[in-house]
GROMACS .gro file of C-alpha atoms in nm:
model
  315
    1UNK     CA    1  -5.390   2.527  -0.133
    2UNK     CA    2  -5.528   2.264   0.075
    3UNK     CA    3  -5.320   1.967  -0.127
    4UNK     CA    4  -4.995   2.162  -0.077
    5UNK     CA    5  -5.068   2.218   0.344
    6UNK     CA    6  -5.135   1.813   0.330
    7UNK     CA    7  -4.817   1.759   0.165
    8UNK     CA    8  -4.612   1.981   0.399
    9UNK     CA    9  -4.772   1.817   0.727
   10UNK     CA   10  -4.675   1.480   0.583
   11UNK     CA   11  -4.306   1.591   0.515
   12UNK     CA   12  -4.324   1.701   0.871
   13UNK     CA   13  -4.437   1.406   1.001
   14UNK     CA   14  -4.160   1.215   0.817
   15UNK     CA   15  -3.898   1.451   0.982
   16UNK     CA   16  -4.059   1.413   1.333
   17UNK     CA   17  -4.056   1.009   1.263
   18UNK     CA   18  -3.696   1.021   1.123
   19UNK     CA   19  -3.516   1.237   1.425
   20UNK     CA   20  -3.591   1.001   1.710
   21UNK     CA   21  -3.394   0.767   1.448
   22UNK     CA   22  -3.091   1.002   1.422
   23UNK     CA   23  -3.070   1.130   1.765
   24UNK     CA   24  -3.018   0.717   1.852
   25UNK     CA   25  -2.754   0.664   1.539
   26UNK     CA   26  -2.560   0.992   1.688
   27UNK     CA   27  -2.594   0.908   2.061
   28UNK     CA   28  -2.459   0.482   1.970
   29UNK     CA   29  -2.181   0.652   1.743
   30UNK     CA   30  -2.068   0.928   2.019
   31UNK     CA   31  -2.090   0.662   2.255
   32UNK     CA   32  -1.923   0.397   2.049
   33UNK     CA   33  -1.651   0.590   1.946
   34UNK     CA   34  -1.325   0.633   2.178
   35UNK     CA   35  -1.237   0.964   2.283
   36UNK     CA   36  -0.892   1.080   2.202
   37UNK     CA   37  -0.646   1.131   2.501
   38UNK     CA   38  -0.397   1.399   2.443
   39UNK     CA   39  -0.165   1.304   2.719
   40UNK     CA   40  -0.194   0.954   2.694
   41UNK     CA   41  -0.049   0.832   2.327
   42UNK     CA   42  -0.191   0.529   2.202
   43UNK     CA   43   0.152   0.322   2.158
   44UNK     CA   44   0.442   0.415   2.407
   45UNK     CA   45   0.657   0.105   2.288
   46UNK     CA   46   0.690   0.244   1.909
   47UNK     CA   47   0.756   0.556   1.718
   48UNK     CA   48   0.420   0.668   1.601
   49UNK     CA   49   0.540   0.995   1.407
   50UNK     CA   50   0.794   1.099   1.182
   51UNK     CA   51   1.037   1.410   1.236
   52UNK     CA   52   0.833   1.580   0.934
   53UNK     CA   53   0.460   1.473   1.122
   54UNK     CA   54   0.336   1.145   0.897
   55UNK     CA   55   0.193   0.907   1.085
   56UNK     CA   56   0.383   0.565   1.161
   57UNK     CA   57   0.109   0.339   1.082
   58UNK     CA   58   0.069   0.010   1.369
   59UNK     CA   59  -0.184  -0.164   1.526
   60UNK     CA   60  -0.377   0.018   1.813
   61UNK     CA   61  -0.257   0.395   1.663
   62UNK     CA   62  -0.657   0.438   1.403
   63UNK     CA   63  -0.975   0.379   1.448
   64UNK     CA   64  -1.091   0.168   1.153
   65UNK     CA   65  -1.458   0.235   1.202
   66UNK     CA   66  -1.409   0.644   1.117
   67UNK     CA   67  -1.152   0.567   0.867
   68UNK     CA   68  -1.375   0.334   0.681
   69UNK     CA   69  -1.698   0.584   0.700
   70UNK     CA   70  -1.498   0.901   0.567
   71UNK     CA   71  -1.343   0.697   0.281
   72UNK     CA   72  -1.705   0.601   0.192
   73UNK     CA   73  -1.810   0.908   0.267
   74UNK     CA   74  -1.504   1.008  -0.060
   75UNK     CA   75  -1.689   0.703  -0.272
   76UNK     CA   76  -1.295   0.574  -0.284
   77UNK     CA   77  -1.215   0.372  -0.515
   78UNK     CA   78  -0.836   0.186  -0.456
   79UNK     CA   79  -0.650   0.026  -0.749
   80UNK     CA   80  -0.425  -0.280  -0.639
   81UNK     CA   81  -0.115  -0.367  -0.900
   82UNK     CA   82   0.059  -0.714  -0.866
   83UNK     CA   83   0.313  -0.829  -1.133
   84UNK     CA   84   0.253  -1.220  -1.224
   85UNK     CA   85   0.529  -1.254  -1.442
   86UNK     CA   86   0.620  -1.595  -1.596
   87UNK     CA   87   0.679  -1.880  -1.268
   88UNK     CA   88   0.548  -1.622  -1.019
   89UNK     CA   89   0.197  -1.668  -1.140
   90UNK     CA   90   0.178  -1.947  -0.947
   91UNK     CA   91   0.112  -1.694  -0.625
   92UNK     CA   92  -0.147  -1.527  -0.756
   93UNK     CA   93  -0.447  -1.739  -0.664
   94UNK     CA   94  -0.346  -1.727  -0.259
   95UNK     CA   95  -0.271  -1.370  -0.350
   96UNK     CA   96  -0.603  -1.284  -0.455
   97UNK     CA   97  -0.807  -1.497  -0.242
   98UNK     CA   98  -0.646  -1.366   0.107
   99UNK     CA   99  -0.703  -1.001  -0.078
  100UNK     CA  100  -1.030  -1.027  -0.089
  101UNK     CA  101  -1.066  -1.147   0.256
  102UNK     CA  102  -0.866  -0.886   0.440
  103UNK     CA  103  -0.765  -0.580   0.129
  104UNK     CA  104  -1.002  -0.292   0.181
  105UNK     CA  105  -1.292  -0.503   0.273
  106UNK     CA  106  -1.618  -0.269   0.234
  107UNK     CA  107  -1.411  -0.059  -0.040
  108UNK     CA  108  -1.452  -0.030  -0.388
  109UNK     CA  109  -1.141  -0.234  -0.553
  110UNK     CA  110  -0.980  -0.284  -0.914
  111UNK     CA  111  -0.718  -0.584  -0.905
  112UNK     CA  112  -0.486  -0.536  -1.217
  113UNK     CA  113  -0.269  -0.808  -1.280
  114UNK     CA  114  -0.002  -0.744  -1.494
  115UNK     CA  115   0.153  -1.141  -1.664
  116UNK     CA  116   0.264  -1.284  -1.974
  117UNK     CA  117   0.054  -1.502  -1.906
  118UNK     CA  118  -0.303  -1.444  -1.944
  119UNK     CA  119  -0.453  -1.763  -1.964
  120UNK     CA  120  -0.316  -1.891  -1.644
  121UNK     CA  121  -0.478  -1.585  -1.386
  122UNK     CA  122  -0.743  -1.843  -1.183
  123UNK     CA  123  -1.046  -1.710  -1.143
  124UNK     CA  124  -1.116  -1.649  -0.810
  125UNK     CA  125  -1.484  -1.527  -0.659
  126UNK     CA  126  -1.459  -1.167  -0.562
  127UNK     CA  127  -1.657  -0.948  -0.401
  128UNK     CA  128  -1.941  -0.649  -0.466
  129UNK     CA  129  -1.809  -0.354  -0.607
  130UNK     CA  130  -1.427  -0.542  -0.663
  131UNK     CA  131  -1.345  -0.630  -1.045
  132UNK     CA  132  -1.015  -0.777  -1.199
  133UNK     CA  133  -0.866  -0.634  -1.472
  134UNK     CA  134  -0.555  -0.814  -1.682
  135UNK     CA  135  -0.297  -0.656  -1.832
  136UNK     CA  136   0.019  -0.860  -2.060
  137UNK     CA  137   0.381  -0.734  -2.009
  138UNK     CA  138   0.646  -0.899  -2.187
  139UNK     CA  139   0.875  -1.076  -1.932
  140UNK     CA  140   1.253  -1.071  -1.922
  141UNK     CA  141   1.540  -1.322  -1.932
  142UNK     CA  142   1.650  -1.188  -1.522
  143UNK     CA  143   1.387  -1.128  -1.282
  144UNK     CA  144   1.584  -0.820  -1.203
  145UNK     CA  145   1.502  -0.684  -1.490
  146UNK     CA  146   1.112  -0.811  -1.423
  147UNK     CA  147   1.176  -0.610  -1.099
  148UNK     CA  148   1.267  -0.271  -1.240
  149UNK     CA  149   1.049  -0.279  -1.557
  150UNK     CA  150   0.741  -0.250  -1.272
  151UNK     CA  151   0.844   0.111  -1.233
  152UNK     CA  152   0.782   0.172  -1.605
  153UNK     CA  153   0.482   0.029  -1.623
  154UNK     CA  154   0.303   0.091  -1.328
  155UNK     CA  155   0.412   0.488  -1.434
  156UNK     CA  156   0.298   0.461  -1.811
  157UNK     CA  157  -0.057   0.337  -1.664
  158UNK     CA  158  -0.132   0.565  -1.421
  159UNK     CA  159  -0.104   0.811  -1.698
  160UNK     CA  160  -0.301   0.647  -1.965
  161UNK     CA  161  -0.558   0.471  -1.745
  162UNK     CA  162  -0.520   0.448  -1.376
  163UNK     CA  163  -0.666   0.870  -1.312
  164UNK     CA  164  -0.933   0.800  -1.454
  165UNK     CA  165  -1.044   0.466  -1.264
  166UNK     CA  166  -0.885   0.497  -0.891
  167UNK     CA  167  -0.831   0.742  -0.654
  168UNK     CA  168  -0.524   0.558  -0.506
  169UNK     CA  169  -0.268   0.253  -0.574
  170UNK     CA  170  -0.144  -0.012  -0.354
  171UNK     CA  171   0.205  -0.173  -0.570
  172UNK     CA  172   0.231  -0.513  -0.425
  173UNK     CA  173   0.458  -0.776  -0.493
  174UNK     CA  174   0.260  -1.121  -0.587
  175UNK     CA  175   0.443  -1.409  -0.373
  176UNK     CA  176   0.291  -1.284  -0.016
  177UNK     CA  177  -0.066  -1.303   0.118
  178UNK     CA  178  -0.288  -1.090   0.324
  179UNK     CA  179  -0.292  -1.252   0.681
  180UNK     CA  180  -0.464  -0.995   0.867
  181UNK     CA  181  -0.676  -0.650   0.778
  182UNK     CA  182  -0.531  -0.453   0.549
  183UNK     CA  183  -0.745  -0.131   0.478
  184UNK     CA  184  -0.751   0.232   0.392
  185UNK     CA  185  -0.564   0.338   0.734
  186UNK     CA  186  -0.281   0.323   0.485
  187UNK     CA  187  -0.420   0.548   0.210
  188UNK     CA  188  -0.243   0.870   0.210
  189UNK     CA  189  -0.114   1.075  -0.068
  190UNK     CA  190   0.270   0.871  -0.043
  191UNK     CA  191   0.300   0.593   0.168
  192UNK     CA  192   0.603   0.375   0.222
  193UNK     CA  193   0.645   0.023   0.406
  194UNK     CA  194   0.929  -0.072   0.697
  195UNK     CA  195   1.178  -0.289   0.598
  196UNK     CA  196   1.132  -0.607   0.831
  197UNK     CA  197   1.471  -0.657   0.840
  198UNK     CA  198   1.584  -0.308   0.957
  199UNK     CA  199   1.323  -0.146   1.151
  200UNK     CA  200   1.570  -0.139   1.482
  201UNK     CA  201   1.858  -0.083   1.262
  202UNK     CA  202   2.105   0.209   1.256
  203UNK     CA  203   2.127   0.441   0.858
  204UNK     CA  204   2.490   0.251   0.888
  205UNK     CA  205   2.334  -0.043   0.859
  206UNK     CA  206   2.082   0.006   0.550
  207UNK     CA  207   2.156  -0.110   0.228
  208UNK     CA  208   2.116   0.149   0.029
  209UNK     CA  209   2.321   0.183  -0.256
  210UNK     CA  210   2.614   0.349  -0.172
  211UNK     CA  211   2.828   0.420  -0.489
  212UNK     CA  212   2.796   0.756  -0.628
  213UNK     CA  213   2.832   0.705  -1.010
  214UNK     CA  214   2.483   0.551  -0.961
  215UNK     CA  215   2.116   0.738  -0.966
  216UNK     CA  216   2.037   0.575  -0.653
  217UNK     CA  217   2.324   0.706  -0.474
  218UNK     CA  218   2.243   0.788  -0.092
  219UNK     CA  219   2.566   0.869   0.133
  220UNK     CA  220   2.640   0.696   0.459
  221UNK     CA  221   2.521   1.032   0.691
  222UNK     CA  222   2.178   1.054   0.504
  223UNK     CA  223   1.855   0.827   0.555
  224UNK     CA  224   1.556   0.835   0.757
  225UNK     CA  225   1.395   0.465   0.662
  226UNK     CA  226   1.489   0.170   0.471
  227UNK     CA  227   1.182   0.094   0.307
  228UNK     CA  228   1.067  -0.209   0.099
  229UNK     CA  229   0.993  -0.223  -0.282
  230UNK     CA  230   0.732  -0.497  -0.218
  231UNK     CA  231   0.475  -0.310  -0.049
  232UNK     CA  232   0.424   0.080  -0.092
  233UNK     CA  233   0.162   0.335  -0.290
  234UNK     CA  234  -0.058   0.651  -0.290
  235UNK     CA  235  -0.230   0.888  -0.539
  236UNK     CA  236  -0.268   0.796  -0.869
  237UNK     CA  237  -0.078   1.112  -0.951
  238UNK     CA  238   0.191   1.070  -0.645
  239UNK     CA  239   0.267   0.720  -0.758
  240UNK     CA  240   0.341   0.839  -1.120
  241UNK     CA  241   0.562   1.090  -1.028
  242UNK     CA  242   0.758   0.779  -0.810
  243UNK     CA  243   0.794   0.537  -1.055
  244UNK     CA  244   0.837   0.766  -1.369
  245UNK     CA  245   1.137   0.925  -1.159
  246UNK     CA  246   1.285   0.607  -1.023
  247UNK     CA  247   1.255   0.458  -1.420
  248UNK     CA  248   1.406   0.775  -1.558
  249UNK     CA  249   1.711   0.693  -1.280
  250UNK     CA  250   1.773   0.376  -1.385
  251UNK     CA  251   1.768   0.432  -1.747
  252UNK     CA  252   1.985   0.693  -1.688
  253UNK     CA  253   2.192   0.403  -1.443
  254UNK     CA  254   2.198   0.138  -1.728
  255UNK     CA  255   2.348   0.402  -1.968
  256UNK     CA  256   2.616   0.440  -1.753
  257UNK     CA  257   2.688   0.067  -1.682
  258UNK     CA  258   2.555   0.084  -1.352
  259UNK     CA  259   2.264  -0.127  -1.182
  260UNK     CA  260   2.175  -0.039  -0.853
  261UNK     CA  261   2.248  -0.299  -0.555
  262UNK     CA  262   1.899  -0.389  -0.462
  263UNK     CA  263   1.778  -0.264  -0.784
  264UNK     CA  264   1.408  -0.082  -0.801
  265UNK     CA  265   1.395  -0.047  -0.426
  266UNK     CA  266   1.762   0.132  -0.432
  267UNK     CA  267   1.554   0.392  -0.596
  268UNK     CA  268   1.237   0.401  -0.428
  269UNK     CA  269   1.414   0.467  -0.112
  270UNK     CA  270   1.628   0.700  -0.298
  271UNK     CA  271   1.277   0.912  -0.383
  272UNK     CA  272   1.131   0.833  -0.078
  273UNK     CA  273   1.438   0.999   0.108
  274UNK     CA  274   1.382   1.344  -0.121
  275UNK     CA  275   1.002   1.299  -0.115
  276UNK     CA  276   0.922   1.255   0.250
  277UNK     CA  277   0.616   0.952   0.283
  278UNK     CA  278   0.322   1.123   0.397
  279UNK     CA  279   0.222   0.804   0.584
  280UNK     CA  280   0.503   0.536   0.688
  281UNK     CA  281   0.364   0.184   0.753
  282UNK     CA  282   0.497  -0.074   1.033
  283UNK     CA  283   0.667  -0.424   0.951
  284UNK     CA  284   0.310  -0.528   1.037
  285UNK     CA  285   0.239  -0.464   0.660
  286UNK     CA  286   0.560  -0.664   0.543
  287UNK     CA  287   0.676  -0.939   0.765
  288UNK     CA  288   0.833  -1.295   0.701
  289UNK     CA  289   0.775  -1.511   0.995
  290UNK     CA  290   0.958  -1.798   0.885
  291UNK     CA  291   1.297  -1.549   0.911
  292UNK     CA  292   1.196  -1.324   1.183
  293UNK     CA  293   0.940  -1.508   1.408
  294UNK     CA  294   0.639  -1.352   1.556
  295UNK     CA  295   0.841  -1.045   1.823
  296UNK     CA  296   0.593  -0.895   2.052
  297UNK     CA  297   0.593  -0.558   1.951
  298UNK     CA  298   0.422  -0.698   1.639
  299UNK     CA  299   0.035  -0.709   1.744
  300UNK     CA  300  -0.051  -0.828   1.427
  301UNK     CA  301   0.112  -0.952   1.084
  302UNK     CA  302  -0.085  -0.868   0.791
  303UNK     CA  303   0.121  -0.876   0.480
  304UNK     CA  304   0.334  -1.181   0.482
  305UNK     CA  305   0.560  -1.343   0.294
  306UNK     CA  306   0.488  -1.735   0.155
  307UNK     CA  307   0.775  -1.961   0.194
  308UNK     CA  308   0.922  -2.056  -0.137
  309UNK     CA  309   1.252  -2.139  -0.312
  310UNK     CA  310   1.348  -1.838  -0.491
  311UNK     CA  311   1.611  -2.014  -0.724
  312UNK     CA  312   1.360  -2.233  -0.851
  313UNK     CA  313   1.107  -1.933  -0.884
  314UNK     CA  314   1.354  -1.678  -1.031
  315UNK     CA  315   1.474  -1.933  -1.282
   0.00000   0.00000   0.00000
């Protein structure tokens, strides 16, 4: 009896040692931590909501500090696909290396690289708790074709093995680098990416594909975004369901002789049109400065595009 009251006044003399502790964590985090205004919006110079409520994703709209503790809070772990395929694997070692200097820093991270060419992926140093995985594809005569096979394989592995090792995807294309932070303010269930090059344009103005015999068929009165095949994720399970539908389209296209203008990201924004984003991210996450300068409504530029001759690439 005596042994257990001992062992109960030191537990009690832990607790009293460990609450000074907390109380000084809680008042430093309360403190730290910016109060939300509701009358005074965080960006009047940009939309920051969609008509069905997601979140328009730009600098100075999160806090990164709570969004970082509550996805380590979910032990999150975030699966990032880039397609290498035959020249393009040049782009993968600036690719990598800027990822792991501004992707999900702090985060659990899974790299799969999908090439035909396995023995060319560099190896580049990467950080605790990040791992690369490789993956061969066969390539294809047209980088078009490259293009839309993504959709088919990006949905055959998140059925066979991306459940049951992520808890979200990021599809990226490989010939850009991370400029800038890039973290899990964009994790939502669906998530899309501004165009760069229509953000302040009218539906009128989007190139969506506009003929009706074709899958990815959206008329001239309809459109919300144009939104860019390069950059754009979610669930594991919310991703499949995108890429399996927009690869059953374009089967469905090429049996009918029919290839969408612009391709793969005809049909995402086809999907994305009938399957509203649940978070829509800013040009700041897709930007080419060497085309569109540096505007000032763009605090930051985080995704970026590297300059390169595409004829030489694609060919």
């Amino acid at each position: 009896m005596k042994d257990l009251r001992f062992g109960r006044l030191k537990c009690y003399s832990l607790h009293l040692g460990i609450l000074p502790l907390t109380v000084l964590v809680l008042v430093f985090f309360w403190k730290a931590y910016p109060q939300p205004r509701v009358l005074t919006p965080t960006r009047t110079d940009v939309l920051v909501l969609t008509p069905w409520l997601a979140p328009i994703i730009w600098e100075g709209t999160f806090d990164i500090d709570t969004l970082n503790e509550q996805f380590r809070l979910r032990n999150t772990t975030i699966g990032l696909t880039v397609f290498a395929v035959k020249k393009y694997v040049v782009f993968l070692k600036l690719f990598l290396e800027t990822a792991e200097q501004h992707f999900m820093v702090g985060h659990k991270v899974i790299y799969y690289v999908f090439t035909d060419r396995p023995a060319d992926v560099p190896q580049v140093p990467l950080g605790a708790g990040r791992r690369l995985v490789v993956l061969t594809v066969r390539n294809y005569t047209r980088w078009q074709d490259v293009s839309m096979h993504r959709m088919e394989v990006i949905s055959h592995f998140s059925e066979q093995r991306f459940r049951h090792e992520v808890d979200y995807l990021v599809c990226a294309d490989v010939d850009m680098k991370f400029r800038d932070h890039v973290g899990v303010e964009i994790l939502s269930a669906l998530f899309g990416t501004l165009h760069p090059g229509f953000y302040r344009s009218r539906r009128e103005s989007f190139t969506y594909e506009r003929r009706p015999q074709s899958q990815a068929y959206i008329p001239w009165d309809q459109g919300d975004f144009y939104y860019m095949g390069a950059f754009f994720g979610g669930s594991v399970v919310e991703v499949h369901h995108l890429t399996k539908a927009c690869h059953q389209a374009m089967v469905e296209d090429q049996a009918n002789g029919i290839e969408a203008v612009w391709h793969d990201e005809s049909h995402l924004n086809k999907y994305l049109l009938y399957h509203k984003p649940t978070k829509v991210l800013s040009p700041e996450y897709m930007w080419d400065q060497q085309l569109l300068g540096w505007p000032s409504i763009m605090k930051k530029l985080r995704y970026v595009a590297v300059p390169k001759n595409h004829q030489a690439i694609r060919n």
